[in-house]
Amino acid sequence: MSADLERFTRFLLRRAARYNAPPESPREAIWTGVDAAIRPVLDARRVGETPETTAGLATGSDDDLVGAVQDYHAPPVTPHDEMWERIESAWDLRRSAPVAVRGAGLDELDVPLANEARRRRSVGWMTGVGLAAAMVIGIAIGRTSLGPTPAVVPDGPVVAAATEPGPEAVGTTLSADAESPATEEFEREPLETALTPADGPTVDPSVRLVSADRTLPEAATPGGPTAAESSVRRPAASWNVAVRLATAKHLGQAETLLTSFRADTDGVPVDDGAELSGWARDLLGETRLLLDLPVERGARERELLEELELVLAQIARLGPDAPTFERDLVADGIVRQGTIARLRAAAPPGVGEAVGT
Amino acid sequence: MTEPQLVQRARDGDHSAARALYDAHVDRVFRICYRFAGEDHLAQDFTQETFVRAFTKIETFRGEAKFGTWLGSIATTVSLNGLRKVKRFRTRETDLVDDFRAAPSGIAIEPDLDERLSRAVDDLPEGYRTVFILHDLEGYTHEEIGRMLGIQSGTSKSQLFRARNRLRDELSDFAGEWAS
């Protein structure tokens, strides 16, 4: 086998040289673009200015042009007070939901990450709005795709009840109110569709649908699901579809980030270092939102999300000037855990792209 | 003038030093970009972006690696990021085009070896393809690739091993070509 690979490698090196074989580089053409872009930067360095100043761009006959374009999208006076009020109110809301890193041995990450999370609160809001939009779309898809189906009466009774009898359960036990308006609103759906394991919880985490356990005593109308149960089960299914889509989309984005992170340069503080950290922070907030959603997940998915949270937290902490060994540590951890492969398996290409993108 | 001196002068805003560094490295950078992109205009864009970034951030070059390796790492990052954007755009385009292309009679035309090889390299996972291009096609060492991609040289080796294995599997129809 290895001899075969050796032979193949020799063949490959000979043959693959033609792969995307580059022509001679058009160096003058490229230099024109490079020179135009770096000239102001180099000029500013020579005279000791900061390269970002517009003065560096204003050279010779271009003065008039630069002066003229100053009005283009000219920013108004910054509304400091108005923005600060919004920031404060958002901050207060954010503080009411504590930020914490799950998992053992992460205490040292809590403080900086909480600070980071607060700094990124506006992004968190946007993420929340995005997720909510995805879920609304999911619910709409769920409602339309499931559609009215012929009434299917299961073999045995399916009971809507609280998981554990207790005071809080009594209050939330679904009653079989045949007169409920929800009766007309939702049709019953096949048992196999409605009662998949992931469909367990409803929007209200204290309410559970007890499904396949036919040994339970009947607590509702015998002979089939109650109208109230149907009315709860349909939104629950839609909710789960929406959460699954949002999760798949999120995992796909995380996979792209981790792949970029691994391919990114080491110890080269170009813009991407900061971009990746910012991106990781955004995804970190989204990961926490997903973890906090009242939905029942498979153990594997939850474990993956928790591991992702840790990895994203690590990447978020790395700035463009992070030492090489720190980046190596994170990258090695990703490789060792096979995180990227597991993300790919959990979110195959295309899954979730239909929503929100 | 030595390369570190040129770098220092470019840091201080010397155009001629920047141009000298550009001249010394543009071919290598363009080759990397072209290998990844496979298209002239994209390769030119990526090359330009590489040098603009490099000269804009030249004060962050600490001289731990060779300037060429540093440029190579920027070129790789710029190319991969650029290709991701292009791919996202093209995937949508391809979907549309595919809708119009109906397979007429199911007759499969066997492409020749070069075409199959190109497609197999294109289809490699990004990490495998990157290492394969940098090592087997552009001649960088595993140590250099490790520094460029921020991975251990051992990781680069294993990526290359897997890339070659996958290519061999993909081209198993042509086993006679290398077995003979």
Coordinates of C-alpha atoms in Angstrom, one line a residue:
Chain A
M1 CA 0.0 0.0 0.0
S2 CA 2.7 2.5 0.9
A3 CA 4.7 1.6 -2.2
D4 CA 1.5 2.3 -4.2
L5 CA 1.2 5.7 -2.4
E6 CA 4.8 6.5 -3.2
R7 CA 4.3 5.7 -6.8
F8 CA 1.2 7.8 -6.8
T9 CA 3.0 10.7 -5.1
R10 CA 5.7 10.7 -7.7
F11 CA 3.0 10.6 -10.4
L12 CA 1.1 13.3 -8.6
L13 CA 4.0 15.7 -8.2
R14 CA 4.7 15.4 -11.9
R15 CA 1.1 15.6 -13.1
A16 CA -0.3 18.1 -10.6
A17 CA 2.2 20.7 -11.5
R18 CA -0.3 21.7 -14.2
Y19 CA -3.0 22.4 -11.7
N20 CA -3.8 26.1 -11.8
A21 CA -0.4 26.6 -13.4
P22 CA 0.2 30.3 -13.0
P23 CA 1.2 32.4 -16.0
E24 CA 3.8 35.2 -15.7
S25 CA 2.7 37.7 -13.1
P26 CA 1.6 41.0 -14.6
R27 CA 3.7 42.9 -12.0
E28 CA 3.2 46.4 -13.4
A29 CA -0.5 46.1 -13.6
I30 CA -0.7 44.9 -10.0
W31 CA 1.8 47.5 -8.8
T32 CA -0.4 50.3 -10.1
G33 CA -3.2 49.2 -7.7
V34 CA -0.8 48.5 -4.8
D35 CA 1.0 51.9 -5.2
A36 CA -2.3 53.8 -5.3
A37 CA -3.3 52.2 -2.1
I38 CA -0.1 52.4 -0.1
R39 CA 1.2 55.7 -1.2
P40 CA -0.8 57.7 1.2
V41 CA 0.2 55.3 4.0
L42 CA 3.8 55.6 3.2
D43 CA 3.7 59.3 2.8
A44 CA 2.0 59.7 6.1
R45 CA 4.8 57.6 7.7
R46 CA 7.5 59.7 6.2
V47 CA 6.1 62.8 7.6
G48 CA 5.1 61.2 10.9
E49 CA 1.3 61.4 10.4
T50 CA -1.2 58.8 11.2
P51 CA -2.0 57.0 7.9
E52 CA -5.8 57.2 8.5
T53 CA -6.0 61.0 8.3
T54 CA -7.6 62.4 5.3
A55 CA -4.8 64.9 5.1
G56 CA -2.6 62.0 3.9
L57 CA -4.9 61.5 1.0
A58 CA -4.9 65.1 0.0
T59 CA -1.9 65.5 -2.3
G60 CA -1.3 68.0 -5.0
S61 CA -4.1 68.3 -7.5
D62 CA -6.3 66.0 -5.7
D63 CA -6.9 68.6 -3.0
D64 CA -10.1 69.9 -4.6
L65 CA -11.4 66.4 -5.0
V66 CA -10.8 65.5 -1.4
G67 CA -12.4 68.7 -0.3
A68 CA -15.4 68.0 -2.4
V69 CA -15.9 64.5 -1.2
Q70 CA -15.9 65.5 2.4
D71 CA -19.6 66.2 2.1
Y72 CA -20.3 62.7 0.9
H73 CA -22.2 60.8 3.7
A74 CA -21.0 63.5 6.1
P75 CA -21.9 62.3 9.5
P76 CA -24.1 64.5 11.7
V77 CA -23.2 65.5 15.2
T78 CA -23.0 62.4 17.3
P79 CA -26.2 62.1 19.5
H80 CA -24.2 61.1 22.6
D81 CA -27.0 61.4 25.2
E82 CA -29.6 59.6 23.1
M83 CA -27.2 56.7 22.4
W84 CA -26.1 56.5 26.0
E85 CA -29.7 56.2 27.2
R86 CA -30.3 53.3 24.8
I87 CA -27.0 51.7 25.8
E88 CA -27.9 52.0 29.5
S89 CA -31.4 50.5 29.1
A90 CA -30.0 47.7 27.0
W91 CA -27.3 47.1 29.5
D92 CA -29.8 46.9 32.4
L93 CA -31.7 44.3 30.5
R94 CA -28.6 42.4 29.8
R95 CA -27.5 42.5 33.4
S96 CA -30.7 40.9 34.4
A97 CA -29.7 37.9 32.4
P98 CA -26.4 36.8 33.8
V99 CA -23.6 35.7 31.5
A100 CA -21.8 32.6 32.5
V101 CA -19.6 30.1 30.9
R102 CA -20.7 26.5 31.2
G103 CA -18.4 23.7 32.0
A104 CA -15.9 22.9 34.7
G105 CA -12.7 24.8 35.0
L106 CA -13.8 27.9 33.2
D107 CA -14.0 30.2 36.1
E108 CA -11.1 32.2 34.9
L109 CA -13.0 33.0 31.7
D110 CA -16.1 34.3 33.4
V111 CA -15.0 37.9 34.1
P112 CA -13.4 38.8 30.8
L113 CA -16.1 37.1 28.9
A114 CA -18.9 38.7 30.8
N115 CA -17.2 42.0 30.1
E116 CA -16.9 41.1 26.5
A117 CA -20.5 40.1 26.4
R118 CA -21.5 43.4 27.8
R119 CA -19.4 45.2 25.3
R120 CA -21.1 43.3 22.6
R121 CA -24.6 43.7 23.9
S122 CA -25.8 45.5 20.8
V123 CA -24.7 42.6 18.7
G124 CA -26.5 40.3 21.1
W125 CA -29.7 42.1 20.6
M126 CA -29.3 41.9 16.9
T127 CA -28.6 38.2 17.2
G128 CA -31.7 37.7 19.3
V129 CA -33.8 39.5 16.8
G130 CA -32.3 37.4 14.0
L131 CA -33.1 34.2 15.9
A132 CA -36.6 35.3 16.6
A133 CA -37.1 36.1 12.9
A134 CA -35.7 32.6 12.0
M135 CA -38.1 31.1 14.5
V136 CA -41.1 33.0 13.1
I137 CA -40.2 31.8 9.6
G138 CA -39.8 28.3 11.0
I139 CA -43.2 28.4 12.6
A140 CA -44.7 29.7 9.4
I141 CA -43.0 26.8 7.5
G142 CA -44.2 24.4 10.1
R143 CA -47.8 25.5 9.9
T144 CA -47.9 25.5 6.1
S145 CA -45.9 22.3 5.5
L146 CA -47.7 20.2 8.0
G147 CA -51.1 21.4 6.7
P148 CA -54.4 19.9 7.5
T149 CA -54.1 16.2 7.6
P150 CA -56.8 13.6 7.9
A151 CA -57.6 12.9 11.5
V152 CA -55.5 10.0 12.7
V153 CA -56.6 8.4 15.8
P154 CA -53.8 6.7 17.6
D155 CA -54.1 3.2 19.0
G156 CA -54.0 4.4 22.5
P157 CA -54.6 7.5 24.4
V158 CA -52.1 10.2 24.3
V159 CA -52.3 12.2 27.4
A160 CA -51.4 15.8 27.9
A161 CA -50.2 16.1 31.4
A162 CA -47.3 17.5 33.4
T163 CA -44.2 15.4 33.6
E164 CA -44.2 15.3 37.3
P165 CA -47.2 15.7 39.4
G166 CA -46.7 18.7 41.6
P167 CA -48.1 22.0 42.4
E168 CA -46.6 23.7 39.3
A169 CA -47.8 20.8 37.1
V170 CA -51.3 21.0 38.3
G171 CA -51.5 24.6 37.1
T172 CA -50.2 23.8 33.7
T173 CA -51.9 20.5 33.0
L174 CA -53.7 20.8 29.7
S175 CA -57.4 20.5 30.0
A176 CA -59.5 18.8 27.4
D177 CA -61.6 21.7 26.6
A178 CA -63.5 20.8 23.5
E179 CA -64.9 24.3 23.2
S180 CA -61.5 25.9 23.0
P181 CA -61.0 28.1 20.0
A182 CA -57.8 26.2 19.4
T183 CA -59.9 23.2 18.5
E184 CA -60.7 24.6 15.1
E185 CA -57.3 26.2 14.6
F186 CA -55.2 23.1 14.5
E187 CA -55.8 19.7 13.0
R188 CA -54.4 16.6 14.6
E189 CA -51.3 15.2 13.1
P190 CA -50.0 11.7 12.9
L191 CA -48.5 10.4 16.1
E192 CA -45.1 9.6 14.4
T193 CA -44.8 13.1 13.2
A194 CA -45.9 14.8 16.3
L195 CA -44.1 12.8 18.9
T196 CA -40.5 12.5 17.7
P197 CA -38.2 12.7 20.7
A198 CA -37.0 16.2 19.8
D199 CA -40.6 17.4 19.8
G200 CA -41.0 16.9 23.5
P201 CA -41.0 20.3 25.1
T202 CA -43.3 23.1 24.4
V203 CA -42.7 26.8 24.6
D204 CA -43.6 26.7 28.2
P205 CA -40.8 24.6 29.8
S206 CA -43.1 23.5 32.6
V207 CA -45.4 21.7 30.2
R208 CA -44.6 18.4 28.7
L209 CA -46.5 16.2 26.4
V210 CA -46.5 12.7 27.7
S211 CA -46.6 10.7 24.5
A212 CA -45.9 7.1 24.0
D213 CA -46.3 5.8 27.5
R214 CA -49.5 4.1 27.1
T215 CA -49.5 2.7 30.6
L216 CA -50.3 6.1 32.0
P217 CA -53.8 6.5 33.1
E218 CA -56.1 8.5 30.9
A219 CA -56.5 12.1 32.0
A220 CA -58.3 13.3 29.0
T221 CA -60.8 12.3 26.4
P222 CA -60.3 8.6 25.7
G223 CA -59.7 7.4 22.2
G224 CA -57.3 10.0 20.9
P225 CA -55.5 13.3 21.5
T226 CA -57.5 16.1 22.9
A227 CA -58.1 19.3 21.1
A228 CA -56.1 21.2 23.6
E229 CA -53.2 18.8 23.2
S230 CA -53.3 19.3 19.5
S231 CA -53.3 23.0 19.9
V232 CA -50.2 22.8 21.9
R233 CA -48.5 20.1 19.9
R234 CA -48.6 22.0 16.7
P235 CA -46.8 25.1 17.9
A236 CA -44.4 22.8 19.7
A237 CA -43.5 21.0 16.5
S238 CA -43.2 24.4 14.7
W239 CA -41.0 25.7 17.5
N240 CA -38.8 22.7 17.3
V241 CA -38.5 22.9 13.5
A242 CA -37.5 26.6 13.9
V243 CA -35.0 25.8 16.6
R244 CA -33.5 23.0 14.6
L245 CA -33.1 25.2 11.6
A246 CA -31.6 28.0 13.6
T247 CA -29.2 25.5 15.3
A248 CA -28.2 24.0 12.0
K249 CA -27.5 27.4 10.5
H250 CA -25.6 28.4 13.5
L251 CA -23.5 25.3 13.5
G252 CA -22.7 25.8 9.8
Q253 CA -21.5 29.3 10.6
A254 CA -19.4 28.1 13.5
E255 CA -17.9 25.5 11.2
T256 CA -16.9 28.2 8.7
L257 CA -15.4 30.3 11.5
L258 CA -13.4 27.4 13.0
T259 CA -12.1 26.5 9.5
S260 CA -11.1 30.1 8.9
F261 CA -9.4 30.2 12.3
R262 CA -7.4 27.1 11.6
A263 CA -6.4 28.4 8.2
D264 CA -5.7 31.9 9.5
T265 CA -2.1 33.0 9.8
D266 CA -0.2 32.5 13.0
G267 CA 1.3 35.5 14.7
V268 CA 0.5 37.7 11.7
P269 CA -1.7 40.5 13.2
V270 CA -3.6 41.3 10.0
D271 CA -7.2 42.5 10.2
D272 CA -8.5 39.0 10.1
G273 CA -7.3 38.3 13.7
A274 CA -9.6 41.0 15.0
E275 CA -12.3 40.1 12.6
L276 CA -12.3 36.4 13.7
S277 CA -12.4 37.4 17.3
G278 CA -15.4 39.7 16.7
W279 CA -17.1 37.0 14.7
A280 CA -16.4 34.5 17.4
R281 CA -18.0 36.9 20.0
D282 CA -21.1 37.2 17.8
L283 CA -21.4 33.4 17.5
L284 CA -20.7 33.0 21.2
G285 CA -23.7 35.1 22.1
E286 CA -25.8 33.2 19.6
T287 CA -24.6 29.8 21.0
R288 CA -25.6 30.9 24.5
L289 CA -29.0 31.9 23.3
L290 CA -29.5 28.6 21.6
L291 CA -28.3 26.8 24.8
D292 CA -30.8 28.7 26.8
L293 CA -33.7 28.0 24.6
P294 CA -36.4 25.9 26.3
V295 CA -36.1 23.0 24.0
E296 CA -35.1 19.4 24.5
R297 CA -31.9 18.5 22.7
G298 CA -30.1 15.3 22.1
A299 CA -27.2 14.8 24.5
R300 CA -24.8 15.0 21.6
E301 CA -26.1 18.2 20.2
R302 CA -26.0 19.9 23.6
E303 CA -22.5 18.6 24.2
L304 CA -21.4 20.0 20.8
L305 CA -23.0 23.4 21.6
E306 CA -21.3 23.5 25.0
E307 CA -18.0 22.6 23.5
L308 CA -18.5 25.2 20.8
E309 CA -19.2 27.8 23.4
L310 CA -15.9 27.0 25.0
V311 CA -14.0 27.2 21.7
L312 CA -15.7 30.4 20.7
A313 CA -14.9 31.9 24.1
Q314 CA -11.2 31.0 23.5
I315 CA -11.1 32.5 20.0
A316 CA -13.0 35.6 21.2
R317 CA -10.3 36.2 23.7
L318 CA -7.6 36.1 21.1
G319 CA -6.9 39.5 19.7
P320 CA -4.7 40.2 16.6
D321 CA -1.7 40.4 18.9
A322 CA -2.3 37.1 20.7
P323 CA 0.8 35.0 21.2
T324 CA 1.4 32.2 18.8
F325 CA 1.3 29.5 21.5
E326 CA -2.2 30.6 22.5
R327 CA -3.5 30.3 19.0
D328 CA -1.8 27.0 18.7
L329 CA -3.4 25.7 21.9
V330 CA -6.8 26.6 20.6
A331 CA -6.2 25.2 17.2
D332 CA -4.8 22.0 18.6
G333 CA -7.8 21.7 20.9
I334 CA -10.1 22.0 17.8
V335 CA -8.1 19.3 16.0
R336 CA -8.0 17.0 19.0
Q337 CA -11.7 17.2 19.7
G338 CA -12.5 16.8 16.0
T339 CA -14.8 19.8 16.5
I340 CA -14.9 20.8 12.8
A341 CA -15.8 17.3 11.7
R342 CA -18.5 17.1 14.3
L343 CA -19.9 20.4 13.3
R344 CA -19.9 19.3 9.6
A345 CA -21.7 16.2 10.6
A346 CA -24.3 18.1 12.6
A347 CA -24.9 20.7 10.0
P348 CA -24.3 19.4 6.5
P349 CA -23.7 22.0 3.8
G350 CA -27.0 23.7 2.9
V351 CA -28.8 22.9 6.0
G352 CA -30.3 26.0 7.5
E353 CA -29.3 28.2 4.6
A354 CA -32.9 28.4 3.6
V355 CA -33.6 30.4 6.7
G356 CA -32.2 33.8 7.3
T357 CA -29.8 33.9 4.4
Chain B
M1 CA 20.7 46.5 0.6
T2 CA 19.6 43.5 2.7
E3 CA 15.9 42.6 3.0
P4 CA 15.7 43.6 6.7
Q5 CA 17.0 47.0 5.7
L6 CA 14.5 47.3 2.9
V7 CA 11.7 46.4 5.4
Q8 CA 12.9 49.0 7.8
R9 CA 13.0 51.6 5.1
A10 CA 9.5 50.7 3.9
R11 CA 8.4 51.0 7.5
D12 CA 9.7 54.5 7.4
G13 CA 7.7 55.3 4.3
D14 CA 10.3 54.8 1.6
H15 CA 8.5 54.1 -1.7
S16 CA 11.5 52.7 -3.5
A17 CA 12.1 50.2 -0.7
A18 CA 8.5 49.1 -0.9
R19 CA 8.8 48.7 -4.7
A20 CA 12.0 46.7 -4.2
L21 CA 10.3 44.4 -1.8
Y22 CA 7.4 44.1 -4.2
D23 CA 9.7 43.2 -7.1
A24 CA 11.5 40.6 -5.1
H25 CA 8.3 38.8 -4.0
V26 CA 5.5 39.5 -6.4
D27 CA 6.1 36.5 -8.5
R28 CA 6.0 34.1 -5.6
V29 CA 2.9 35.8 -4.2
F30 CA 1.1 35.8 -7.5
R31 CA 1.9 32.1 -7.9
I32 CA 0.3 31.3 -4.6
C33 CA -2.7 33.4 -5.3
Y34 CA -3.1 31.9 -8.8
R35 CA -2.8 28.3 -7.5
F36 CA -5.7 29.0 -5.1
A37 CA -7.8 31.0 -7.5
G38 CA -7.1 29.4 -10.8
E39 CA -8.1 32.7 -12.5
D40 CA -5.9 35.6 -13.6
H41 CA -8.1 38.5 -12.5
L42 CA -8.8 36.9 -9.1
A43 CA -5.1 36.1 -8.6
Q44 CA -4.2 39.7 -9.5
D45 CA -6.8 41.0 -7.0
F46 CA -5.5 38.8 -4.3
T47 CA -1.9 39.7 -5.0
Q48 CA -2.7 43.4 -4.9
E49 CA -4.6 42.9 -1.6
T50 CA -1.7 40.9 -0.2
F51 CA 0.8 43.7 -0.8
V52 CA -1.5 46.5 0.3
R53 CA -2.1 44.7 3.6
A54 CA 1.5 43.9 4.0
F55 CA 2.7 47.4 3.5
T56 CA -0.1 48.9 5.6
K57 CA 0.8 46.5 8.5
I58 CA 4.5 46.3 7.9
E59 CA 5.2 47.6 11.4
T60 CA 3.7 44.4 12.8
F61 CA 6.2 42.3 10.9
R62 CA 8.5 41.2 13.7
G63 CA 11.1 39.6 11.6
E64 CA 10.7 36.2 13.3
A65 CA 10.1 34.6 9.9
K66 CA 11.4 35.5 6.5
F67 CA 9.5 38.4 4.9
G68 CA 8.6 36.0 2.0
T69 CA 7.0 33.6 4.5
W70 CA 5.1 36.4 6.1
L71 CA 3.9 37.5 2.7
G72 CA 3.0 34.0 1.8
S73 CA 0.8 33.7 4.9
I74 CA -1.0 36.9 4.1
A75 CA -1.4 35.7 0.5
T76 CA -2.9 32.4 1.7
T77 CA -5.3 34.1 4.1
V78 CA -6.3 36.7 1.5
S79 CA -6.9 34.0 -1.2
L80 CA -8.8 31.7 1.1
N81 CA -11.0 34.5 2.4
G82 CA -11.5 35.9 -1.1
L83 CA -12.4 32.5 -2.5
R84 CA -15.0 31.9 0.2
K85 CA -16.7 35.1 -0.8
V86 CA -16.5 34.2 -4.5
K87 CA -17.7 30.7 -3.9
R88 CA -20.7 31.9 -2.0
F89 CA -21.6 34.1 -5.0
R90 CA -20.9 31.5 -7.6
T91 CA -22.8 28.7 -5.8
R92 CA -25.9 30.7 -6.3
E93 CA -25.0 31.3 -10.0
T94 CA -24.3 27.7 -10.6
D95 CA -27.6 26.6 -9.1
L96 CA -29.3 28.8 -11.6
V97 CA -27.2 27.6 -14.5
D98 CA -27.8 24.0 -13.5
D99 CA -31.5 24.4 -13.7
F100 CA -31.1 25.1 -17.4
R101 CA -28.7 22.3 -18.1
A102 CA -30.7 19.1 -18.3
A103 CA -28.6 16.0 -18.8
P104 CA -29.7 15.0 -22.3
S105 CA -29.4 11.3 -22.3
G106 CA -27.5 10.3 -19.3
I107 CA -24.4 9.7 -21.4
A108 CA -21.4 10.2 -19.1
I109 CA -18.4 11.5 -20.9
E110 CA -15.2 10.4 -19.0
P111 CA -13.1 13.5 -18.6
D112 CA -9.4 13.0 -19.1
L113 CA -6.9 12.6 -16.2
D114 CA -5.9 16.2 -15.9
E115 CA -9.5 17.4 -15.7
R116 CA -10.3 14.7 -13.1
L117 CA -7.1 15.6 -11.2
S118 CA -8.0 19.3 -11.2
R119 CA -11.5 18.6 -10.0
A120 CA -10.2 16.3 -7.3
V121 CA -7.8 19.0 -6.0
D122 CA -10.6 21.5 -6.1
D123 CA -12.8 19.2 -4.1
L124 CA -10.3 18.6 -1.4
P125 CA -11.2 20.0 2.0
E126 CA -9.8 23.5 2.4
G127 CA -7.1 22.5 4.9
Y128 CA -5.9 19.6 2.7
R129 CA -5.9 21.7 -0.4
T130 CA -4.0 24.5 1.2
V131 CA -1.2 22.3 2.4
F132 CA -1.2 20.3 -0.8
I133 CA -0.8 23.5 -2.9
L134 CA 1.8 25.1 -0.7
H135 CA 3.9 21.9 -0.3
D136 CA 3.5 19.8 -3.4
L137 CA 3.0 22.6 -5.9
E138 CA 4.8 25.6 -4.5
G139 CA 7.5 23.8 -2.6
Y140 CA 7.2 25.3 0.9
T141 CA 8.5 23.1 3.7
H142 CA 6.2 21.8 6.4
E143 CA 7.9 24.2 8.9
E144 CA 7.2 27.2 6.6
I145 CA 3.6 26.0 6.1
G146 CA 3.2 25.6 9.8
R147 CA 4.3 29.2 10.4
M148 CA 2.1 30.4 7.5
L149 CA -1.0 28.7 8.7
G150 CA -0.5 28.7 12.4
I151 CA -0.4 25.0 12.7
Q152 CA 2.2 22.5 13.8
S153 CA 4.5 21.1 11.1
G154 CA 3.2 17.6 12.1
T155 CA -0.3 18.8 11.3
S156 CA 0.8 20.0 7.9
K157 CA 2.4 16.6 7.3
S158 CA -0.7 14.7 8.2
Q159 CA -2.9 17.0 6.2
L160 CA -0.7 16.4 3.2
F161 CA -0.7 12.6 3.7
R162 CA -4.5 12.7 3.8
A163 CA -4.7 14.9 0.8
R164 CA -2.6 12.6 -1.2
N165 CA -4.5 9.6 -0.1
R166 CA -7.8 11.2 -1.0
L167 CA -6.5 12.2 -4.4
R168 CA -5.4 8.6 -5.0
D169 CA -8.8 7.3 -4.1
E170 CA -10.5 9.9 -6.3
L171 CA -8.3 8.9 -9.2
S172 CA -8.4 5.2 -8.6
D173 CA -9.8 4.7 -12.1
F174 CA -6.5 5.8 -13.5
A175 CA -4.4 3.5 -11.2
G176 CA -2.7 2.1 -14.3
E177 CA -1.1 5.4 -15.0
W178 CA 1.1 5.4 -11.9
A179 CA 1.3 1.7 -11.3
S180 CA 3.1 1.2 -14.6

